[in-house]
Amino acid sequence: TSVVMAAVCGRGLLAPLSGRLLAGPRSPIRSVAAAAAAAAAPLYDVVVSGGGMVGSAMAAVLGHDIHFHDKKIALLEAGPRKEYDRMPDSYSNRVSSISPGSATLLSSFGAWDQVCSLRLKPFRRMQVWDACSEAMIVFEKDDLDDMGYIVENDVIMSALTKQLDAVADRVEVFYRSRAVGYTWPLPSHSCDTSPWVQIELADGRRLQTKLLIGADGHNSVVRKEAEIKNIEHRYDQSAVVATLHLSEATDNNVAWQRFLPTGPIALLPLSDTASSLVWSTSHEHASELLAMDEESFVGSINSAFWSNVNHSDFIDAAGAMFRSAISLLKPSGTAVRQLPPSIAKVDPESRAMFPLGLGHATEYVQHRVALIGDAAHRVHPLAGQGVNLGFGDIACLAHHLSAAAFNGSDLGSLKHLLKFETERQRHNVSLIAATDVLKRLYSTRLTPLVLLRTWGLQATNALPPVKVRI
Amino acid sequence: QLSLFRLTVKRLLSTPRSSVDSKEMKKFQLLAHKWWDEEGEYSALHSMNDIRVPFIRDTLLNMSSNYHLGNPLSGIKILDVGCGGGLLSEPLGRLGASVTGIDPLEDNIRTADQHKSFDPVLAKRIQYKSSSLEEIVEESMETFDVIVASEVVEHVADLEMFIKCCSRVLKPEGSLFITTINKTQLSYILGIVVAEKIMGIVPEGTHEWEKFVPPEELERLLESNGFSVKTVNGMLYNPLSGSWSWMESTSVNYAMHAVKSGAQGESSPTDAPSEVEREQGSATAGTAA
């Protein structure tokens, strides 16, 4: 994490001055294709590369922007079109926790209504606790607002597809189209080379654009081709996902997360009878979980949430003592620990695993290029933030692009792109670093660290200002 | 650079008296190809777009009742006098206006033409011509809705004639936007000493303090030639951040908006200071639709 901070701060310090000092090195110098060939390719104002949740939402937000009314936008997606009129009865195993801020963004262009008409599950409360002690922290809003929503990724994609259709005159979506090559312009040109970014698709078609937005995931091709350095770290963990059925129906409006020494296990509500599992654990354990029969799998989950095998008397006593101290100072600062629902069944075929890692691009922007979503930053799912960071990127970038369009500016100009980068890096780096620290802190059984995090969690639970910030 | 290097100089044989100054022309010849480097010699002009484009856009939006989504200046014919490499013409073109950019220096026009050629929308909306203002007067009587003369009048040889020509090519009740430098001690210190000699924001010799125009004098000349001055506002350049902002005082740089009297000698009433105040708010304030 210190490496991440150093890399980001270095760029952050240089940014305001670099405009005056470094004209060249910002963008990679590559030879530009012949002007004649380039001239034939259609020219777009913005091309978004990557049609996942973040890329599609970016294209949709711009397409619905009033100042982009006469602009041409293209969205490149390697896969096929995804749309549901009605969801299948079973739940998909890939879900996201959508924050209220993200919901606001989605409703700004009509996608949230689409999501609500399909399906989603609001939750009011989040309980996070340690397997090695009794310490826990509960998040809930004082007013009866929802804390967040658990939505299947397919539902979000379907909503976004519908909203893209609504602005099809402005946004052209290229399905089953993969970009295989990018050619970058020189930043200040005074000769006959094309000033635009050239894009070559797998089927040989070419596009030109004034601004390329890379939303192509943590293995971003845009980022690699732009030669933007990426700080990467592979966690020795994989996440196991599955769709689970509860033993008995319940309100199910709480999100549960327990930190085991091997990694956090989370239960995210889908309906009154179903929840989604996200269990981050070692690669070996993850493979075992996938291989074992359903009964053993369900047993492992229940035991992970309910068993106290990792407690030690010492920690329990220390924790209890701290808790009574807090209750003297702040009577309302200790809450009752609720027990998560027990699991009865798992959906067949719903078990899957994928590796986890950390990533952060040292630069989010270059001349005529911007990175958003996982292409810019990749985070551990323990904080439930991944896609919300991407939506936050979209809100910020769209704000700056809209203002630039209303000022008649060149959309690919670094001036406003840098403002986006500064704002988002400032926001994202602390969150990514904190998530990484939490992941490491909770990956150990060592008593001093357990004590530290136990008291830390109990203290944080008692302090409203800190909790609100989180 | 506190000022646009556009006003150029070629003496034209057909016009006995010209607003163009030959010494000025020579200064800009050398830099004709450097216009579009946002970090280069013209960087202060590039960043000036951040305040002068919203100023022009919002003033015109306030005066008209039509609003075309995505093209706020659609249907408006603008003359950009001393357009240089097209730094101001292009944003105005992107906002939907039909722009004619004129500049006496052919190299500037060549640069401007070349730069717009890659964007088919701009290539259609903007026309450049190598010419002085006087030369186009005959064929362009009362043709334009708006004239912008940004960082130009401080390079002009004969300011009154320049203003008269503006009046002739403007339609009645058309708008004239001028940005230029005041003639004060402060503008000497900041505009010449600091900008040219100390910090090198502007190449040395670009400006002559003698030719700077105080706003009172500009206002007097405008009012006595059929214009009604609506807005005057001071501008300030921050060399550390490389950005411009509005300020109360006009002691260094300033912008002026004037309207040519209508056929009956009436001109449309507008609120002077409040329009420009809006610039300081969000740029997206113009979501009138």
Coordinates of C-alpha atoms in Angstrom, one line a residue, chain A residues 119-462:
Chain A
R119 CA -35.5 -7.3 -9.2
L120 CA -33.2 -6.1 -6.4
K121 CA -33.0 -6.4 -2.6
P122 CA -32.5 -3.4 -0.4
F123 CA -30.7 -4.0 2.9
R124 CA -31.0 -1.8 6.0
R125 CA -28.2 -3.1 8.2
M126 CA -24.7 -4.5 7.8
Q127 CA -23.1 -6.6 10.5
V128 CA -19.4 -7.2 10.3
W129 CA -17.6 -9.3 12.9
D130 CA -14.4 -11.2 13.7
A131 CA -14.1 -14.9 14.0
C132 CA -11.3 -14.6 16.6
S133 CA -13.3 -12.6 19.1
E134 CA -16.6 -11.2 19.9
A135 CA -15.9 -7.8 18.4
M136 CA -18.3 -6.6 15.9
I137 CA -19.5 -3.5 14.1
V138 CA -23.0 -2.7 12.9
F139 CA -23.8 -0.2 10.3
E140 CA -27.3 1.1 9.9
K141 CA -28.9 4.4 9.2
D142 CA -30.9 6.1 11.9
D143 CA -33.6 7.1 9.5
L144 CA -35.3 4.2 7.8
D145 CA -33.4 4.6 4.5
D146 CA -31.8 1.7 2.8
M147 CA -28.1 1.3 3.2
G148 CA -27.6 -0.3 -0.1
Y149 CA -29.0 -2.7 -2.6
I150 CA -28.0 -6.2 -3.7
V151 CA -28.5 -6.4 -7.4
E152 CA -27.5 -9.2 -9.8
N153 CA -25.0 -8.0 -12.4
D154 CA -27.3 -9.3 -15.2
V155 CA -30.1 -7.1 -14.0
I156 CA -27.9 -4.0 -14.1
M157 CA -26.7 -5.0 -17.6
S158 CA -30.2 -5.5 -18.8
A159 CA -31.2 -2.1 -17.5
L160 CA -28.2 -0.4 -19.1
T161 CA -28.9 -2.1 -22.4
K162 CA -32.5 -0.7 -22.4
Q163 CA -31.3 2.8 -21.6
L164 CA -28.7 2.6 -24.4
D165 CA -31.4 1.7 -26.8
A166 CA -33.3 4.8 -25.8
V167 CA -30.4 7.0 -27.1
A168 CA -29.5 4.8 -30.1
D169 CA -29.4 7.9 -32.3
R170 CA -26.4 9.2 -30.4
V171 CA -24.8 6.0 -29.0
E172 CA -23.8 3.3 -31.4
V173 CA -23.1 0.0 -29.7
F174 CA -20.8 -2.5 -31.4
Y175 CA -21.5 -6.0 -30.0
R176 CA -19.1 -8.8 -30.6
S177 CA -16.4 -6.3 -31.5
R178 CA -13.0 -6.4 -29.9
A179 CA -10.5 -3.7 -30.3
V180 CA -7.1 -5.2 -31.2
G181 CA -5.0 -2.1 -31.8
Y182 CA -4.8 1.5 -30.8
T183 CA -2.7 4.2 -32.4
W184 CA -2.1 7.4 -30.4
P185 CA -1.7 10.9 -31.8
L186 CA 1.1 13.2 -30.8
P187 CA -0.1 15.8 -28.3
S188 CA 0.7 18.9 -30.2
H189 CA 0.6 18.4 -33.8
S190 CA 1.4 20.9 -36.5
C191 CA 1.8 18.6 -39.4
D192 CA -0.5 16.4 -41.5
T193 CA -0.9 13.5 -39.0
S194 CA -4.4 12.8 -37.7
P195 CA -4.9 14.3 -34.3
W196 CA -7.4 11.5 -33.3
V197 CA -7.0 8.1 -31.7
Q198 CA -7.2 5.3 -34.2
I199 CA -8.9 2.1 -33.2
E200 CA -8.6 -1.2 -35.1
L201 CA -11.2 -3.9 -34.5
A202 CA -10.7 -7.6 -34.8
D203 CA -12.8 -7.7 -38.0
G204 CA -10.6 -5.1 -39.6
R205 CA -12.9 -2.2 -39.2
R206 CA -11.4 1.1 -38.1
L207 CA -12.7 3.9 -36.0
Q208 CA -11.3 7.3 -35.0
T209 CA -12.2 9.2 -31.9
K210 CA -11.5 12.4 -30.1
L211 CA -11.6 10.7 -26.7
L212 CA -11.1 7.0 -25.8
I213 CA -12.4 5.8 -22.5
G214 CA -11.0 2.5 -21.3
A215 CA -13.5 0.5 -19.3
D216 CA -12.1 -2.9 -20.2
G217 CA -11.5 -4.4 -16.8
H218 CA -8.5 -5.1 -14.7
N219 CA -6.5 -6.5 -17.6
S220 CA -7.2 -3.4 -19.6
V221 CA -5.8 -3.4 -23.1
V222 CA -6.3 0.4 -23.4
R223 CA -4.1 0.8 -20.3
K224 CA -1.4 -1.5 -21.5
E225 CA -1.3 0.0 -25.0
A226 CA -1.1 3.5 -23.5
E227 CA 1.8 2.2 -21.5
I228 CA 0.3 3.4 -18.2
K229 CA 2.1 1.7 -15.4
N230 CA -0.1 -0.4 -13.1
I231 CA 0.6 -1.3 -9.5
E232 CA -0.5 -4.9 -9.2
H233 CA -0.6 -7.4 -6.5
R234 CA -2.2 -10.8 -6.6
Y235 CA -3.7 -11.9 -3.4
D236 CA -3.3 -15.5 -2.5
Q237 CA -7.1 -15.7 -2.3
S238 CA -9.9 -16.6 -4.6
A239 CA -13.6 -15.7 -4.1
V240 CA -16.2 -18.5 -4.1
V241 CA -19.6 -17.4 -5.1
A242 CA -22.9 -19.3 -4.9
T243 CA -26.6 -18.8 -4.6
L244 CA -27.9 -20.1 -1.3
H245 CA -31.4 -20.9 0.1
L246 CA -32.1 -20.1 3.7
S247 CA -33.5 -22.7 6.2
E248 CA -36.5 -20.5 6.9
A249 CA -37.9 -17.4 5.3
T250 CA -37.0 -14.2 7.1
D251 CA -37.0 -10.4 6.5
N252 CA -33.4 -10.9 5.2
N253 CA -32.6 -7.2 5.1
V254 CA -29.1 -7.5 6.7
A255 CA -25.8 -8.0 5.0
W256 CA -23.5 -10.2 7.0
Q257 CA -19.7 -10.4 6.9
R258 CA -17.5 -12.4 9.2
F259 CA -13.7 -12.2 9.1
L260 CA -12.2 -15.7 9.3
P261 CA -8.4 -16.0 9.5
T262 CA -8.5 -17.4 5.9
G263 CA -10.6 -14.5 4.7
P264 CA -14.0 -12.9 5.0
I265 CA -17.2 -14.7 4.3
A266 CA -20.2 -12.6 3.3
L267 CA -23.9 -13.3 2.9
L268 CA -25.8 -10.8 0.8
P269 CA -29.6 -10.9 0.8
L270 CA -31.4 -11.6 -2.5
S271 CA -34.9 -12.3 -1.3
D272 CA -36.7 -13.5 1.8
T273 CA -35.5 -17.0 1.1
A274 CA -32.3 -16.6 -0.8
S275 CA -28.9 -15.0 -0.3
S276 CA -25.7 -14.7 -2.3
L277 CA -22.4 -16.0 -1.0
V278 CA -19.1 -14.3 -1.4
W279 CA -16.4 -16.3 0.4
S280 CA -12.8 -15.1 0.0
T281 CA -10.4 -17.8 1.0
S282 CA -7.1 -19.4 0.0
H283 CA -6.9 -20.9 -3.5
E284 CA -6.7 -24.5 -2.1
H285 CA -9.7 -24.1 0.2
A286 CA -11.7 -22.4 -2.6
S287 CA -11.1 -25.4 -4.9
E288 CA -12.1 -27.8 -2.1
L289 CA -15.3 -25.8 -1.6
L290 CA -16.1 -26.1 -5.2
A291 CA -15.4 -29.8 -5.3
M292 CA -17.2 -31.0 -2.2
D293 CA -20.8 -32.2 -2.3
E294 CA -23.7 -29.9 -1.5
E295 CA -24.3 -31.0 2.0
S296 CA -20.7 -30.5 3.0
F297 CA -20.6 -27.2 1.3
V298 CA -23.7 -26.0 3.2
G299 CA -22.2 -27.3 6.4
S300 CA -18.9 -25.4 5.8
I301 CA -20.8 -22.2 5.4
N302 CA -22.9 -22.6 8.5
S303 CA -19.9 -23.5 10.5
A304 CA -18.0 -20.5 9.2
F305 CA -20.6 -18.2 10.4
W306 CA -21.6 -19.9 13.7
S307 CA -18.5 -21.6 15.1
N308 CA -16.4 -20.1 17.8
V309 CA -13.4 -22.4 17.3
N310 CA -11.1 -19.5 16.7
H311 CA -11.8 -17.8 19.9
S312 CA -9.3 -17.8 22.7
D313 CA -10.2 -17.2 26.3
F314 CA -7.7 -14.4 26.5
I315 CA -9.1 -12.5 23.6
D316 CA -12.7 -13.1 24.8
A317 CA -11.8 -11.7 28.3
A318 CA -10.0 -8.7 26.9
G319 CA -12.8 -8.0 24.5
A320 CA -15.4 -8.3 27.3
M321 CA -13.4 -6.0 29.5
F322 CA -13.1 -3.4 26.8
R323 CA -16.8 -3.6 26.0
S324 CA -17.8 -2.9 29.6
A325 CA -15.4 0.0 29.6
I326 CA -17.1 1.4 26.6
S327 CA -20.6 0.9 28.0
L328 CA -19.6 3.0 30.9
L329 CA -18.6 5.9 28.7
K330 CA -21.1 5.4 26.0
P331 CA -24.1 3.3 26.9
S332 CA -25.5 3.1 23.5
G333 CA -22.2 2.2 21.9
T334 CA -22.5 -1.5 22.3
A335 CA -25.0 -3.4 20.3
V336 CA -26.3 -6.9 20.5
R337 CA -24.8 -9.3 18.1
Q338 CA -27.3 -10.9 15.9
L339 CA -26.9 -14.3 14.3
P340 CA -27.0 -14.7 10.6
P341 CA -29.6 -17.0 9.0
S342 CA -28.7 -20.6 8.6
I343 CA -28.3 -22.1 5.2
A344 CA -30.3 -25.1 4.0
K345 CA -29.4 -25.5 0.3
V346 CA -27.2 -24.3 -2.4
D347 CA -28.4 -23.8 -6.0
P348 CA -26.8 -26.5 -8.2
E349 CA -24.5 -25.1 -10.8
S350 CA -24.2 -21.8 -9.0
R351 CA -20.8 -22.4 -7.4
A352 CA -17.9 -20.6 -9.0
M353 CA -14.6 -19.1 -8.1
F354 CA -12.4 -16.4 -9.4
P355 CA -9.0 -15.1 -8.2
L356 CA -8.6 -11.8 -6.3
G357 CA -6.1 -9.1 -6.6
L358 CA -5.3 -5.4 -6.1
G359 CA -4.5 -3.0 -8.8
H360 CA -4.1 0.7 -9.3
A361 CA -3.1 2.6 -12.4
T362 CA -0.5 5.3 -11.8
E363 CA -2.3 7.5 -14.3
Y364 CA -6.0 7.6 -15.0
V365 CA -5.6 9.9 -18.0
Q366 CA -3.4 10.8 -21.0
H367 CA -4.0 13.0 -24.0
R368 CA -7.3 11.7 -25.5
V369 CA -7.4 8.7 -23.1
A370 CA -9.2 8.1 -19.8
L371 CA -9.5 5.0 -17.6
I372 CA -12.5 4.2 -15.5
G373 CA -13.7 1.2 -13.4
D374 CA -11.5 -1.8 -12.9
A375 CA -9.2 -0.7 -15.7
A376 CA -8.1 2.1 -13.3
H377 CA -8.4 0.3 -10.0
R378 CA -9.1 -3.2 -8.7
V379 CA -10.0 -3.8 -5.1
H380 CA -10.8 -6.8 -2.8
P381 CA -14.5 -7.5 -2.5
L382 CA -14.5 -7.3 1.3
A383 CA -15.7 -3.7 1.3
G384 CA -18.3 -4.2 -1.4
Q385 CA -17.0 -1.2 -3.2
G386 CA -15.7 -2.4 -6.6
V387 CA -18.4 -1.4 -8.9
N388 CA -19.4 1.6 -6.8
L389 CA -15.9 3.1 -7.4
G390 CA -16.5 2.6 -11.1
F391 CA -19.8 4.4 -10.9
G392 CA -18.2 7.2 -9.0
D393 CA -15.6 7.5 -11.7
I394 CA -18.4 7.8 -14.2
A395 CA -20.2 10.5 -12.3
C396 CA -17.0 12.6 -12.1
L397 CA -15.8 12.1 -15.7
A398 CA -19.3 12.8 -17.1
H399 CA -19.5 16.0 -15.1
H400 CA -16.2 17.3 -16.5
L401 CA -16.9 16.1 -20.1
S402 CA -20.4 17.8 -20.0
A403 CA -18.8 21.1 -18.9
A404 CA -16.1 20.8 -21.5
A405 CA -18.8 20.1 -24.2
F406 CA -20.7 23.2 -23.1
N407 CA -17.6 25.2 -23.4
G408 CA -16.9 24.0 -26.9
S409 CA -13.6 22.5 -25.7
D410 CA -11.8 19.6 -27.4
L411 CA -13.1 16.6 -25.5
G412 CA -9.7 14.9 -25.5
S413 CA -7.9 17.8 -23.9
L414 CA -5.8 16.9 -20.9
K415 CA -6.9 20.1 -19.1
H416 CA -10.3 18.7 -17.9
L417 CA -9.1 15.0 -18.0
L418 CA -6.6 15.9 -15.3
K419 CA -9.2 17.4 -13.1
F420 CA -11.1 14.1 -13.3
E421 CA -7.9 12.2 -12.4
T422 CA -7.1 14.3 -9.4
E423 CA -10.6 14.1 -8.0
R424 CA -10.9 10.4 -8.4
Q425 CA -7.4 9.4 -7.3
R426 CA -7.9 11.5 -4.2
H427 CA -11.0 9.5 -3.4
N428 CA -10.0 6.1 -4.6
V429 CA -6.5 5.8 -3.2
S430 CA -7.5 6.1 0.4
L431 CA -10.3 3.6 0.0
I432 CA -8.2 1.1 -1.9
A433 CA -5.4 1.4 0.6
A434 CA -7.8 1.0 3.6
T435 CA -9.3 -2.1 2.0
D436 CA -5.9 -3.6 1.5
V437 CA -4.9 -2.9 5.1
L438 CA -8.1 -4.4 6.4
K439 CA -7.6 -7.5 4.3
R440 CA -4.1 -8.0 5.7
L441 CA -5.1 -7.1 9.3
Y442 CA -7.8 -9.7 9.3
S443 CA -5.8 -12.4 7.7
T444 CA -4.0 -13.3 10.9
R445 CA -4.5 -15.2 14.1
L446 CA -1.6 -13.6 15.9
T447 CA -2.9 -12.5 19.3
P448 CA -1.6 -8.9 19.4
L449 CA -3.1 -8.1 16.0
V450 CA -6.3 -9.8 16.9
L451 CA -6.5 -7.7 20.1
L452 CA -5.7 -4.6 18.2
R453 CA -8.4 -5.2 15.6
T454 CA -10.9 -6.3 18.3
W455 CA -10.5 -3.2 20.3
G456 CA -10.3 -1.1 17.1
L457 CA -13.6 -2.6 15.9
Q458 CA -15.3 -2.2 19.2
A459 CA -14.2 1.4 19.5
T460 CA -15.2 2.2 15.9
N461 CA -18.6 0.6 16.6
A462 CA -19.1 3.0 19.5

